[in-house]
Coordinates of C-alpha atoms and ligand atoms in Angstrom, one line a residue:
X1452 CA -20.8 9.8 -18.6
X1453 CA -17.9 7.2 -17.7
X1454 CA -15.8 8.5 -14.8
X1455 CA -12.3 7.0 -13.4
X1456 CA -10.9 8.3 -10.2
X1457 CA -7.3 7.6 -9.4
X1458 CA -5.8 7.7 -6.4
X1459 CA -2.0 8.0 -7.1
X1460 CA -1.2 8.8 -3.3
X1461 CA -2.2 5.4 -2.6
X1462 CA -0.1 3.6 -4.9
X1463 CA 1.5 1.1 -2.6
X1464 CA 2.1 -2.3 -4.5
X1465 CA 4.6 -3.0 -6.6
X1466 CA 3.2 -4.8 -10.1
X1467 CA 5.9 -7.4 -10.6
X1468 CA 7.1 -7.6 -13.7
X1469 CA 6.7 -11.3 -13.6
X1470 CA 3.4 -10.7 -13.9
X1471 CA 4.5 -10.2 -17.5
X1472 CA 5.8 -13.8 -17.7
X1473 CA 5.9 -16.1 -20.4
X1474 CA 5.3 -20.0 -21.2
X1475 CA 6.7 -22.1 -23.8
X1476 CA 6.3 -26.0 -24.1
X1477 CA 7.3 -28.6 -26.4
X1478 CA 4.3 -28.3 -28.3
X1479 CA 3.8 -27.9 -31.6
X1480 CA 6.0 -25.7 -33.2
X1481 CA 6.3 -23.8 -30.0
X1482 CA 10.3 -25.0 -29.6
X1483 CA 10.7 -26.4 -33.0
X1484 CA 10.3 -23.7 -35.8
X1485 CA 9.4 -21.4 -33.6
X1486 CA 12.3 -20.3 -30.8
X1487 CA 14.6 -23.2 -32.4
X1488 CA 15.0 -23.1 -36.6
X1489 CA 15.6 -26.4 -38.9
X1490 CA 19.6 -25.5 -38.8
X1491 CA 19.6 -26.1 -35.4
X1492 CA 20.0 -22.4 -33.7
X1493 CA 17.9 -20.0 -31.9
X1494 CA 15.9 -17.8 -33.9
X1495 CA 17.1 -14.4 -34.0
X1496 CA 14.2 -12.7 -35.1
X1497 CA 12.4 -14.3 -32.4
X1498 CA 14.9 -13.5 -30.1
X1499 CA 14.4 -9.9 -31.2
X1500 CA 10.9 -9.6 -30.7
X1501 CA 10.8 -10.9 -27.5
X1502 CA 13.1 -8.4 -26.3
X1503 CA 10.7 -5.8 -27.8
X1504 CA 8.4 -6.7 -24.6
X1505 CA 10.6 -6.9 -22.2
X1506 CA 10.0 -10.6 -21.2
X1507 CA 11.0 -11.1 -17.8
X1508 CA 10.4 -14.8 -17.6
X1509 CA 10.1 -17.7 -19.6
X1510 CA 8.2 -21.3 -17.7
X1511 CA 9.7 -24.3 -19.7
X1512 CA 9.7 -27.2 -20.7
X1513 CA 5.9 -27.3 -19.8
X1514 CA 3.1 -27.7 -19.2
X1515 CA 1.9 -31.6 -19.5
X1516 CA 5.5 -32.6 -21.5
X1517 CA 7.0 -31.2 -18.6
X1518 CA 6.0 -34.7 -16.2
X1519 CA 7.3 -37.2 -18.8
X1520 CA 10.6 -34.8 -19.7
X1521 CA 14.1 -36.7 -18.8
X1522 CA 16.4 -33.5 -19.2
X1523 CA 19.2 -36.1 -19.5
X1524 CA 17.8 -36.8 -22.7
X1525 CA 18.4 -32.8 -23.3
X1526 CA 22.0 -32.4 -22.6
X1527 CA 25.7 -33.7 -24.4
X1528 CA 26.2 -34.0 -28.1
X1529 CA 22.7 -33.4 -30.0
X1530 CA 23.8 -35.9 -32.4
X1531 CA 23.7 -38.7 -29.7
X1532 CA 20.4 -37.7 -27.7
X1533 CA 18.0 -40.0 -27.5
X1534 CA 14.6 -39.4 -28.9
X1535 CA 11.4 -39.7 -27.5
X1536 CA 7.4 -39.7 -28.2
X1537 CA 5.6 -36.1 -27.4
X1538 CA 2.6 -38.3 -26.6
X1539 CA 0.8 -35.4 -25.3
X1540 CA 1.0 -33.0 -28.5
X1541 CA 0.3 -34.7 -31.4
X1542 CA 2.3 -38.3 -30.8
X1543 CA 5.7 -36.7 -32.8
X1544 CA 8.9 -37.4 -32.2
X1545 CA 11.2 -35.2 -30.1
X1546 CA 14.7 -35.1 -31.0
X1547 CA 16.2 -33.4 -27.9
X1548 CA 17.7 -30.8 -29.8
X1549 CA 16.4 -28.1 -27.5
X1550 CA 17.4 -29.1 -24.2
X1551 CA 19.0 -27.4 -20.8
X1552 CA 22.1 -25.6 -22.2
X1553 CA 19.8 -24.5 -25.1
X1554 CA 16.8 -23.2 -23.3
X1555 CA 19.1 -21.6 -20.8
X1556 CA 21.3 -19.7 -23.6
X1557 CA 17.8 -18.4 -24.9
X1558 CA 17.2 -16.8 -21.7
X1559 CA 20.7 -15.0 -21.5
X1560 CA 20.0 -13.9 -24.8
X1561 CA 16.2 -12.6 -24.0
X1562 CA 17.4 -11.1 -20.9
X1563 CA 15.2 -13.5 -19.0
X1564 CA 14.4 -14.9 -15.5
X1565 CA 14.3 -19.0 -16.4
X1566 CA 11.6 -20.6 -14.9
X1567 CA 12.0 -24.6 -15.1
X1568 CA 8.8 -26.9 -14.0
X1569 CA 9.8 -30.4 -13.2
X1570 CA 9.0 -33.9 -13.6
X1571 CA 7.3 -35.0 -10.4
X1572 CA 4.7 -37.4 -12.6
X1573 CA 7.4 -39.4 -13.7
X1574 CA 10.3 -38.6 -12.8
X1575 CA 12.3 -39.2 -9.7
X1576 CA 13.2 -37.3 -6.7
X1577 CA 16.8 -38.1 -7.8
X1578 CA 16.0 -36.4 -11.0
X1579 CA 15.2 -33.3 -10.2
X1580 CA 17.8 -33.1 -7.2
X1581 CA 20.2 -33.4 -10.0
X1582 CA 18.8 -31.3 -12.3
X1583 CA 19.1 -28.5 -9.8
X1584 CA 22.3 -29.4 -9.1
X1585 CA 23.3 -29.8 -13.1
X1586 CA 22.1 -26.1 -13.5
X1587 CA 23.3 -24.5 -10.2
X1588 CA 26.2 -26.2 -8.2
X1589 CA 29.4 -24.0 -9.0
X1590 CA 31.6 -26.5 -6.7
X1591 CA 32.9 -30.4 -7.7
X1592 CA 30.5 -32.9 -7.9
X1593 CA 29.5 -35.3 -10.6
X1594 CA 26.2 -32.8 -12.3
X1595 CA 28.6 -29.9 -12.6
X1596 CA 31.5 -31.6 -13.7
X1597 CA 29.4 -32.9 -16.2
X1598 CA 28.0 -29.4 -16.9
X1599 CA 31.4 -28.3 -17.6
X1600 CA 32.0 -31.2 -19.4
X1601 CA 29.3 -30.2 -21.6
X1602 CA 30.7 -26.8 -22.3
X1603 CA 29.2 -24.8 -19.5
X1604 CA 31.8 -23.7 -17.0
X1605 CA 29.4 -21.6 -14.3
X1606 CA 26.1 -22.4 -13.2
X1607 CA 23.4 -20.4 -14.5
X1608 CA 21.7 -20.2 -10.8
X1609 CA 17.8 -20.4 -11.9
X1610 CA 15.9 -19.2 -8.7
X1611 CA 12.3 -20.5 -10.1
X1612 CA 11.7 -23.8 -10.1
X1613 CA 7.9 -25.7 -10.5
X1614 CA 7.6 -29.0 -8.5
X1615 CA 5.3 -30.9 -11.4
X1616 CA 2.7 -29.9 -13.4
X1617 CA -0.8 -29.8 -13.5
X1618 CA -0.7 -33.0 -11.0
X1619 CA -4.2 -33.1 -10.6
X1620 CA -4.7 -34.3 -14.4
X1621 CA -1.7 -34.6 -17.2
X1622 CA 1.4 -34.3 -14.1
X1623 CA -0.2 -37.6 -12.5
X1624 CA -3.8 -37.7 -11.9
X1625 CA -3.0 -36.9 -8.3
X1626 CA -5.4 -35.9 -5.1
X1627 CA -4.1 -32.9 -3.5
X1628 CA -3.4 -34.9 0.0
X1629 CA -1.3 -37.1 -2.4
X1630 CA 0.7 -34.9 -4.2
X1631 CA 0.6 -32.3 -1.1
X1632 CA 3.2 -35.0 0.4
X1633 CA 4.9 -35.7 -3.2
X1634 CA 5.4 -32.0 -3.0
X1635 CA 7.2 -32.0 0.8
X1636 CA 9.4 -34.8 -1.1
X1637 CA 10.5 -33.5 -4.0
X1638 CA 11.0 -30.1 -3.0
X1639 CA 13.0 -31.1 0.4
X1640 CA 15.8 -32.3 -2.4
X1641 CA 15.7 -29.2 -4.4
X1642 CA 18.4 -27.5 -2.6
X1643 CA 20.2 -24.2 -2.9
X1644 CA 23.7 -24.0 -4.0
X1645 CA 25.8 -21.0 -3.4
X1646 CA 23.9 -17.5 -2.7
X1647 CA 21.2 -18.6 -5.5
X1648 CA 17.5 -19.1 -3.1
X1649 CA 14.8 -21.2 -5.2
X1650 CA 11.9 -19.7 -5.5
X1651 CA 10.0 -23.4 -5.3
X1652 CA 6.2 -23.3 -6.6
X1653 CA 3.9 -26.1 -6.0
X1654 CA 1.2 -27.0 -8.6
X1655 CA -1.9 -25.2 -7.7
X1656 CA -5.4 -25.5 -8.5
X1657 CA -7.0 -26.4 -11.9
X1658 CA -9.7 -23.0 -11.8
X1659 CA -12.2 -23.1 -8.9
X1660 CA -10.7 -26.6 -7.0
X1661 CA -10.9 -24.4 -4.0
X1662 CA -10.1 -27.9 -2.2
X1663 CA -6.8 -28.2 -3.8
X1664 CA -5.8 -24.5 -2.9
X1665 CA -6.9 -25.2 0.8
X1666 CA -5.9 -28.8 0.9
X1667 CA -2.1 -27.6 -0.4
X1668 CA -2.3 -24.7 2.2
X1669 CA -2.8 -27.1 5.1
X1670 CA -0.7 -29.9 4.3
X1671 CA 2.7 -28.3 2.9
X1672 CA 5.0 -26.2 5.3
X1673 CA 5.0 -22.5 4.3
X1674 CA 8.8 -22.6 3.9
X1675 CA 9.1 -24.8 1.9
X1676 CA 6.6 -23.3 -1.2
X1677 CA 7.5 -19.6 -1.8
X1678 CA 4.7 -20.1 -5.0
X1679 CA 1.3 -21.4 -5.4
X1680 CA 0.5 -22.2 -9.2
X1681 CA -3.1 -21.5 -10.7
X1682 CA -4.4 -22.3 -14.2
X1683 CA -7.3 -20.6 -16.3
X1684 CA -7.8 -21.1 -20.1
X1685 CA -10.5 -18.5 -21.4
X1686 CA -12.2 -20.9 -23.4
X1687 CA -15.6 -22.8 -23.6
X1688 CA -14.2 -26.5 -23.4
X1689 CA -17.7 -27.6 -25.4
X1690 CA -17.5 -25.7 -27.9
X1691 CA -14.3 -23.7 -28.7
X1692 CA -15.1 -22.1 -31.3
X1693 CA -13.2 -20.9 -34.3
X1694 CA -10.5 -18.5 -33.7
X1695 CA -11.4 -16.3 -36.5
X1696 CA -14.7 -16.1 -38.3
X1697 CA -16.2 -15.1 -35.2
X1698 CA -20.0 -12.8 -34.8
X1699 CA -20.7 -11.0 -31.5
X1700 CA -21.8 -13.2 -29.8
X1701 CA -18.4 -15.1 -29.5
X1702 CA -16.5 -11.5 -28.8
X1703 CA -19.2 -11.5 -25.4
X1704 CA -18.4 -15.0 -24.6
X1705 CA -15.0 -14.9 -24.3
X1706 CA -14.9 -11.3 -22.9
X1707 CA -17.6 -12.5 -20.4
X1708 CA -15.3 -15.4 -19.7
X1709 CA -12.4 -13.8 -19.3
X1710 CA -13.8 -12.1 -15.8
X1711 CA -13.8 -15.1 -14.2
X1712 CA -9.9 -15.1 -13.8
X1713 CA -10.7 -12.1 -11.5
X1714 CA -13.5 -14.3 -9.5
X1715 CA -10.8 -16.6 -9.2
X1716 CA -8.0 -14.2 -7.9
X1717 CA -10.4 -13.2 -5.6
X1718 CA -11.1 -16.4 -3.9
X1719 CA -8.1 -18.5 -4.2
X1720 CA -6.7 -15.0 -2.5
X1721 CA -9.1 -14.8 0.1
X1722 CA -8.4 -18.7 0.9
X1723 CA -4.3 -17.7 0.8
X1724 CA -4.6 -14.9 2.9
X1725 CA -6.6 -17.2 5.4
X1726 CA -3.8 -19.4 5.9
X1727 CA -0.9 -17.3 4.9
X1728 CA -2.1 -13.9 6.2
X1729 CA 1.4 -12.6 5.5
X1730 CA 1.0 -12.9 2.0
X1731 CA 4.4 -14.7 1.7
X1732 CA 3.4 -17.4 -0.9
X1733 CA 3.1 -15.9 -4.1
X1734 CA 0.3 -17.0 -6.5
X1735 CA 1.4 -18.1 -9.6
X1736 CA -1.0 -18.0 -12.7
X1737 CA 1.4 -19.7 -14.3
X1738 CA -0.9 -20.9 -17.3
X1739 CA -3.9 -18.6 -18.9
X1740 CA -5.5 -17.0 -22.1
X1741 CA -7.4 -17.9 -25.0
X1742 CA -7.7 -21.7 -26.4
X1743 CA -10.0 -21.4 -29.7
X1744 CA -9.8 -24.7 -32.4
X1745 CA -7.0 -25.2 -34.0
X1746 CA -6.5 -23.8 -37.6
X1747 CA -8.2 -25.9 -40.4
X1748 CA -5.7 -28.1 -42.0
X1749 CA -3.4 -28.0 -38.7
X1750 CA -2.2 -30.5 -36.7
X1751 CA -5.1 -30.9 -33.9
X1752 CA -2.9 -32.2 -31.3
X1753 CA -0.2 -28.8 -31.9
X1754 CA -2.9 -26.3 -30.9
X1755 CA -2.0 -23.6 -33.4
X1756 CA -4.5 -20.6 -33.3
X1757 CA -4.7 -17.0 -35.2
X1758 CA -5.0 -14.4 -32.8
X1759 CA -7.0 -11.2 -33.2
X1760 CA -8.1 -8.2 -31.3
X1761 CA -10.7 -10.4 -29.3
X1762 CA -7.4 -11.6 -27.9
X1763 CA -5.9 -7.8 -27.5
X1764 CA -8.7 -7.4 -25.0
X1765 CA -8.5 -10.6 -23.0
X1766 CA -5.1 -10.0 -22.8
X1767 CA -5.5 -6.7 -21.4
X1768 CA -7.9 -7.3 -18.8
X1769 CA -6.5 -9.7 -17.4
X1770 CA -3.2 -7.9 -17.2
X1771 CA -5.5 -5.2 -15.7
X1772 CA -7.0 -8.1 -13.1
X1773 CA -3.1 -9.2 -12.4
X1774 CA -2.3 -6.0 -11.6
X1775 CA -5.4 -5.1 -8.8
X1776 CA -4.1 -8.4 -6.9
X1777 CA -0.4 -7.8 -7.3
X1778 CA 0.2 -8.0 -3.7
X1779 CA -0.6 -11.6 -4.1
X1780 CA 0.1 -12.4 -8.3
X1781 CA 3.6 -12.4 -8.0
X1782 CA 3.9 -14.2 -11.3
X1783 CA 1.5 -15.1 -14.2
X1784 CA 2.9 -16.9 -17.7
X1785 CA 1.0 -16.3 -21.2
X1786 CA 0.7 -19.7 -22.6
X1787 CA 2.3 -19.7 -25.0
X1788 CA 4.7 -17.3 -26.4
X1789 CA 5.0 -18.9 -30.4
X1790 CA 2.7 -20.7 -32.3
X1791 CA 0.7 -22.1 -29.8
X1792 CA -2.7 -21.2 -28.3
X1793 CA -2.7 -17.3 -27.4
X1794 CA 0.5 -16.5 -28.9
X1795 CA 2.5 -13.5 -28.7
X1796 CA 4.3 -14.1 -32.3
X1797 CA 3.7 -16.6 -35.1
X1798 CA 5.8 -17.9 -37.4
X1799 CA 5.7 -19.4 -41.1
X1800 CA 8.9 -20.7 -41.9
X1801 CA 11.4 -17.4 -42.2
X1802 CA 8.1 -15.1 -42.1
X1803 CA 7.7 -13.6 -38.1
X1804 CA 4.0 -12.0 -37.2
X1805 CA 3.5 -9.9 -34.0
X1806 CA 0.1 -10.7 -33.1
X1807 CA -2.5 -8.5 -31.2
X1808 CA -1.7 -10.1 -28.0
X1809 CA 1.8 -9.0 -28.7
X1810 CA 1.3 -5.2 -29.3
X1811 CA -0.9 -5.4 -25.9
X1812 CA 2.7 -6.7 -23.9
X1813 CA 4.2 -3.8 -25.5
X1814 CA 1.6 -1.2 -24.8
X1815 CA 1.6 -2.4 -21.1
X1816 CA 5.2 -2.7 -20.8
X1817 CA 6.1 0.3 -18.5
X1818 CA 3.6 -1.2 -15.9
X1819 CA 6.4 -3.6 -14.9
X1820 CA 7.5 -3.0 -11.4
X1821 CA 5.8 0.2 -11.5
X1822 CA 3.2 1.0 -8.5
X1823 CA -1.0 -0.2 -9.0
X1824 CA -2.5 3.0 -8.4
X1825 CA -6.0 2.2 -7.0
X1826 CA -9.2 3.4 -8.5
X1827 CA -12.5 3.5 -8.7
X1828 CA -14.3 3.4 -12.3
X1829 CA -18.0 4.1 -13.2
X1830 CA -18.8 3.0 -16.2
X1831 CA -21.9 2.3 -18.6
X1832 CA -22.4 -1.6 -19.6
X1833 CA -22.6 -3.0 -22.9
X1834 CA -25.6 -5.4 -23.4
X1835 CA -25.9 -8.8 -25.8
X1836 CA -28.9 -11.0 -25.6
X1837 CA -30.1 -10.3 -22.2
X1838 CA -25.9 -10.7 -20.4
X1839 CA -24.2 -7.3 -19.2
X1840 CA -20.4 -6.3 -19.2
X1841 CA -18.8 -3.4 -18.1
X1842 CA -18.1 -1.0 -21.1
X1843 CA -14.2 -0.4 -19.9
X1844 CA -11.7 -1.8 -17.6
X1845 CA -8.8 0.1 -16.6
X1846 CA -5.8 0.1 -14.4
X1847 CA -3.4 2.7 -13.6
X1848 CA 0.7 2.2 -12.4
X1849 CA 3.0 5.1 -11.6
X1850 CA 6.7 4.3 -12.9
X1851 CA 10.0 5.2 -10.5
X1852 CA 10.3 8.3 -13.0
X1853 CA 7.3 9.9 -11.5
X1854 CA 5.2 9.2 -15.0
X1855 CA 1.6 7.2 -15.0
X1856 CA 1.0 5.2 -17.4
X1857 CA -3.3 4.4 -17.6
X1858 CA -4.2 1.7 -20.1
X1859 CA -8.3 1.2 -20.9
X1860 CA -9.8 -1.4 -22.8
X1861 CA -13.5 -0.5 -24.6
X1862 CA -15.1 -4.0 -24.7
X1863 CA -18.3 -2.5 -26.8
X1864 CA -18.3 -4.2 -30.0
X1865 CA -20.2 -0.8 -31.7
X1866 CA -20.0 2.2 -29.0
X1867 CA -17.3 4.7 -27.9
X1868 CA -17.2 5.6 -24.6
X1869 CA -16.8 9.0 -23.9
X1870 CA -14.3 8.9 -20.1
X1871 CA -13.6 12.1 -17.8
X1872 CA -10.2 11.1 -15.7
X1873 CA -9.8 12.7 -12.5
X1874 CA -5.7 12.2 -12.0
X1875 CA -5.6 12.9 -8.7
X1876 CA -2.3 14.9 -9.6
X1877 CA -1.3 17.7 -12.2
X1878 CA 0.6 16.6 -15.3
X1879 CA 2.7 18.9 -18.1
X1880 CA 1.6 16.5 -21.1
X1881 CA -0.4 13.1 -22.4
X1882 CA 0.4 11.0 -24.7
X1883 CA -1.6 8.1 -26.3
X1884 CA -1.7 5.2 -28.8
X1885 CA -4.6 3.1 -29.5
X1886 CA -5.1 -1.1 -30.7
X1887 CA -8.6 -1.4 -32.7
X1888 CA -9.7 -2.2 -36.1
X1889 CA -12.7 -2.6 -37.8
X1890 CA -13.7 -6.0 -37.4
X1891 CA -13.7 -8.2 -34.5
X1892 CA -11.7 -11.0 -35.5
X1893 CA -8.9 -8.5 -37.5
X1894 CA -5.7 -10.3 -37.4
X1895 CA -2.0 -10.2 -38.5
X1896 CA -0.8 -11.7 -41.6
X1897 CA 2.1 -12.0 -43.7
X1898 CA 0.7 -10.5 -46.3
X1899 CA -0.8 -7.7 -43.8
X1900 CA 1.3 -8.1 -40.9
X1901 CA 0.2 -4.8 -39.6
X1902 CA -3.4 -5.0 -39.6
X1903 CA -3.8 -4.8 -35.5
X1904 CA -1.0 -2.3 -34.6
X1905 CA -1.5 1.0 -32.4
X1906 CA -2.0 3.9 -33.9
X1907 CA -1.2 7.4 -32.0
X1908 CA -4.1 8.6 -29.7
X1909 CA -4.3 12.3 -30.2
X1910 CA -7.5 12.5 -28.3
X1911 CA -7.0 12.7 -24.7
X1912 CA -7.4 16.5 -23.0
X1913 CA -5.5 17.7 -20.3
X1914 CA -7.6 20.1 -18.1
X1915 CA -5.8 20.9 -14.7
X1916 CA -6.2 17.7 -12.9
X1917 CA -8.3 15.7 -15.8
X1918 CA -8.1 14.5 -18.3
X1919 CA -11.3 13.7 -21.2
X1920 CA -11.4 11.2 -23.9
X1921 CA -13.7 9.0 -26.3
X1922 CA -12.4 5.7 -25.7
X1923 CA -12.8 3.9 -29.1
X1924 CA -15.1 1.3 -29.5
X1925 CA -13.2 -2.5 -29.0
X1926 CA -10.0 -1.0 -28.2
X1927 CA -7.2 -1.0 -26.1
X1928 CA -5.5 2.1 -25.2
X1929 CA -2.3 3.2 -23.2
X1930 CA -2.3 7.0 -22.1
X1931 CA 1.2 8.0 -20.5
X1932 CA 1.1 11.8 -18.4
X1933 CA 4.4 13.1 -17.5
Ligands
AHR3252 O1 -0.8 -25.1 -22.6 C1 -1.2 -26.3 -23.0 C2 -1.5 -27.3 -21.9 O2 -2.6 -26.8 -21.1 C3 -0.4 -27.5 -20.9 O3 0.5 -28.4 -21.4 C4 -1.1 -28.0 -19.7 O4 -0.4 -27.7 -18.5 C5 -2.5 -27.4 -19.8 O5 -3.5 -28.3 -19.6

């Protein structure tokens, strides 16, 4: 039998809700087609959908476009913006349409935290001093007149700010001592206007570069990083694989995979809380999920991938890994939110999909800022050729309103897993909804856009303080006791 223990007395740390964060890049059709339409406006259905989750933040413009972006080229009449080549993703040609005013109106409209990662690969110091103070500065000076000029009377005051991208590859091909002094450069300039305090995040490690964590920690004054960025792609850089199509074996791969973001929590935290015992530097995952080939007949360099409820449980677990290291994961970003990699929606010219991943965000949502309650699960293991996994993964968060919500994902391609609860508490009622389907790779379309949706979860019994279930086989499933 499968037991879970919570231990709701000991619920101390807050789960940020920037843990539920977002990416979006110039990419593909990431921007263009998919939060920006042919006539030149957001997308309102995108727009709505986003809101559905509850997105607190949204990292722009990348990723590797972000170190050869010139948000000059972004602002003023689109007519007279210059173009440029996206040599990164696919060689096209950017028109600048999407720029600051634009992305920054998008997260008004979503009810978002911006999050803007500069160009320290090849941009100036001068550049991004000015950028801040284009976006921020509510006095006279030359950026904000110019900001008004272009329509925008008060600053928007964006707290989060990333000091280059991936600078040990794409952001500059950088050692850490290197960019570790880049970093004290740039980020000396990045000042704060007004009451609005950056939140400044240096470019952390690519996985387990232990040496660029340390290196970064030694080298950069704790007061002048308040975040530590980390990247992790679940993916098998040999061999990819297709994102649909898949047998069983690929399901344990990339489930087996995705457990190393929690190796690498552990250790870049233990190498944090080393140096910055304190825990005042937030890490940042501020790039992770799946990265399958792109879809035949796609453009390879615009990484478009189907997502299916492989990617419902990858996304849960690692929300479920976020949360047990929230007093450190102040942040993490889904790359990226439309039509690229591990998407949340898709799009097909006016057709909108909510993917798997999607429902998942939803599902979750009420774990924003609500308390990790710790616990302690015993569970079976599910077995492929010879490798083990746990069966389940859990996590539990208790909301300000008193209410828990417990979300469980059954990795077992074939078995359900029966799970006694002990609550650690008394609740008057359960409610439940479950994400599964029938085959592995079961997807969203717009001719069955509801393929992967919840369903209700009428199973779960309340018994004084438990509670009993059979978890479904590969599932994901939110329980919420009032
Ligand atoms: O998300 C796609 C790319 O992956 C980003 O541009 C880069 O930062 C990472 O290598």
């Amino acid at each position: 039998m499968n037991t879970l223990s919570l231990h709701p007395d000991e619920a101390k740390t807050t789960i940020s809700r920037h843990i539920y964060g977002h990416f979006s890049e110039h990419l593909g059709r990431c921007i263009y087609g998919g939060f920006w339409s042919a006539d030149d406006t957001l997308r309102e259905d995108v727009i709505e959908a986003l809101k559905e989750i509850q997105i607190p933040n949204l990292r722009w413009p990348g990723g590797c476009f972000a170190d050869e972006y010139h948000w000059r080229d972004g602002i003023g009449p689109r007519e007279s913006r210059p173009t440029m080549i996206n040599t990164h993703w696919g060689g096209v040609t950017e028109n600048n349409h999407f720029g600051t005013h634009e992305f920054l109106e998008l997260c008004e409209r979503l009810g978002t935290e911006p999050y803007i990662c500069g160009n320290v690969g090849s941009g100036t110091v001068q550049e991004l001093a000015e950028w801040v103070e284009y976006v921020n500065f509510d006095g006279i000076s030359p950026r904000a007149d110019e900001r008004r000029a272009n329509g925008r009377e008060t600053p928007w005051g964006v707290k989060y700010w990333g000091v280059g991208n991936e600078s040990w590859g794409c952001g500059g091909n950088m050692r850490p001592e290197y960019y570790a002094d880049q970093y004290r450069r740039y980020a000396t300039y990045c000042r704060n206007y007004g009451s609005n305090r950056l939140y400044k995040i240096a470019c952390g490690a690519n996985v387990d570069d232990y040496r660029w964590t340390e290196t970064l920690l030694k080298n950069v004054p704790h007061h002048m990083m308040q975040g530590l960025s980390l990247h992790y792609y679940t993916t098998n850089w040999n061999e990819k694989g297709p994102a649909t199509g898949f047998g069983e074996a690929a399901w344990f791969d990339t489930l087996q995979r995705t457990f190393k973001m929690g190796e690498l929590l552990e250790r870049h935290g233990a190498l944090m809380d080393h140096y910055d015992p304190q825990r005042k530097i937030g890490l940042i995952v501020d790039e992770w999920g799946t990265w399958f080939d792109v879809e035949p007949g796609t453009n390879p360099g615009f990484l478009y991938q189907q997502n299916t409820l492989r990617d419902a449980l990858v996304a849960g677990i690692h929300l479920h890994l976020f949360h047990s290291h929230a007093e450190r994961v102040h942040m993490a970003n889904l790359a990226q939110t439309v039509n690229v990699l591990q998407a949340v929606l898709l799009t097909d010219g006016a057709t909108l999909i909510k993917t798997p991943t999607w429902h998942v965000f939803e599902m979750y949502k009420s774990h924003q800022d609500a308390k990790n309650i710790p616990l302690h699960l015993a569970c079976g293991e599910y077995t492929l050729d010879g490798k083990t996994l746990p069966a389940l993964h859990a996590s539990a968060s208790k909301a300000a309103d008193g209410s828990v919500l417990v979300t469980i994902c059954n990795l077992h391609a074939s078995e359900a897993q029966p799970l006694t609860v002990t609550l650690g508490g008394t609740f008057a009622s359960v409610t439940g909804r479950t994400l599964t389907a029938d085959a592995f790779d079961t997807h969203n379309t717009a001719e069955n856009p509801d393929a992967v949706a919840p369903q209700p979860f009428e199973g779960a019994v309340l018994s004084g303080e438990a509670l009993t279930l059979t978890v479904p086989a590969r599932s994901v499933t939110a329980l919420t006791l009032r």
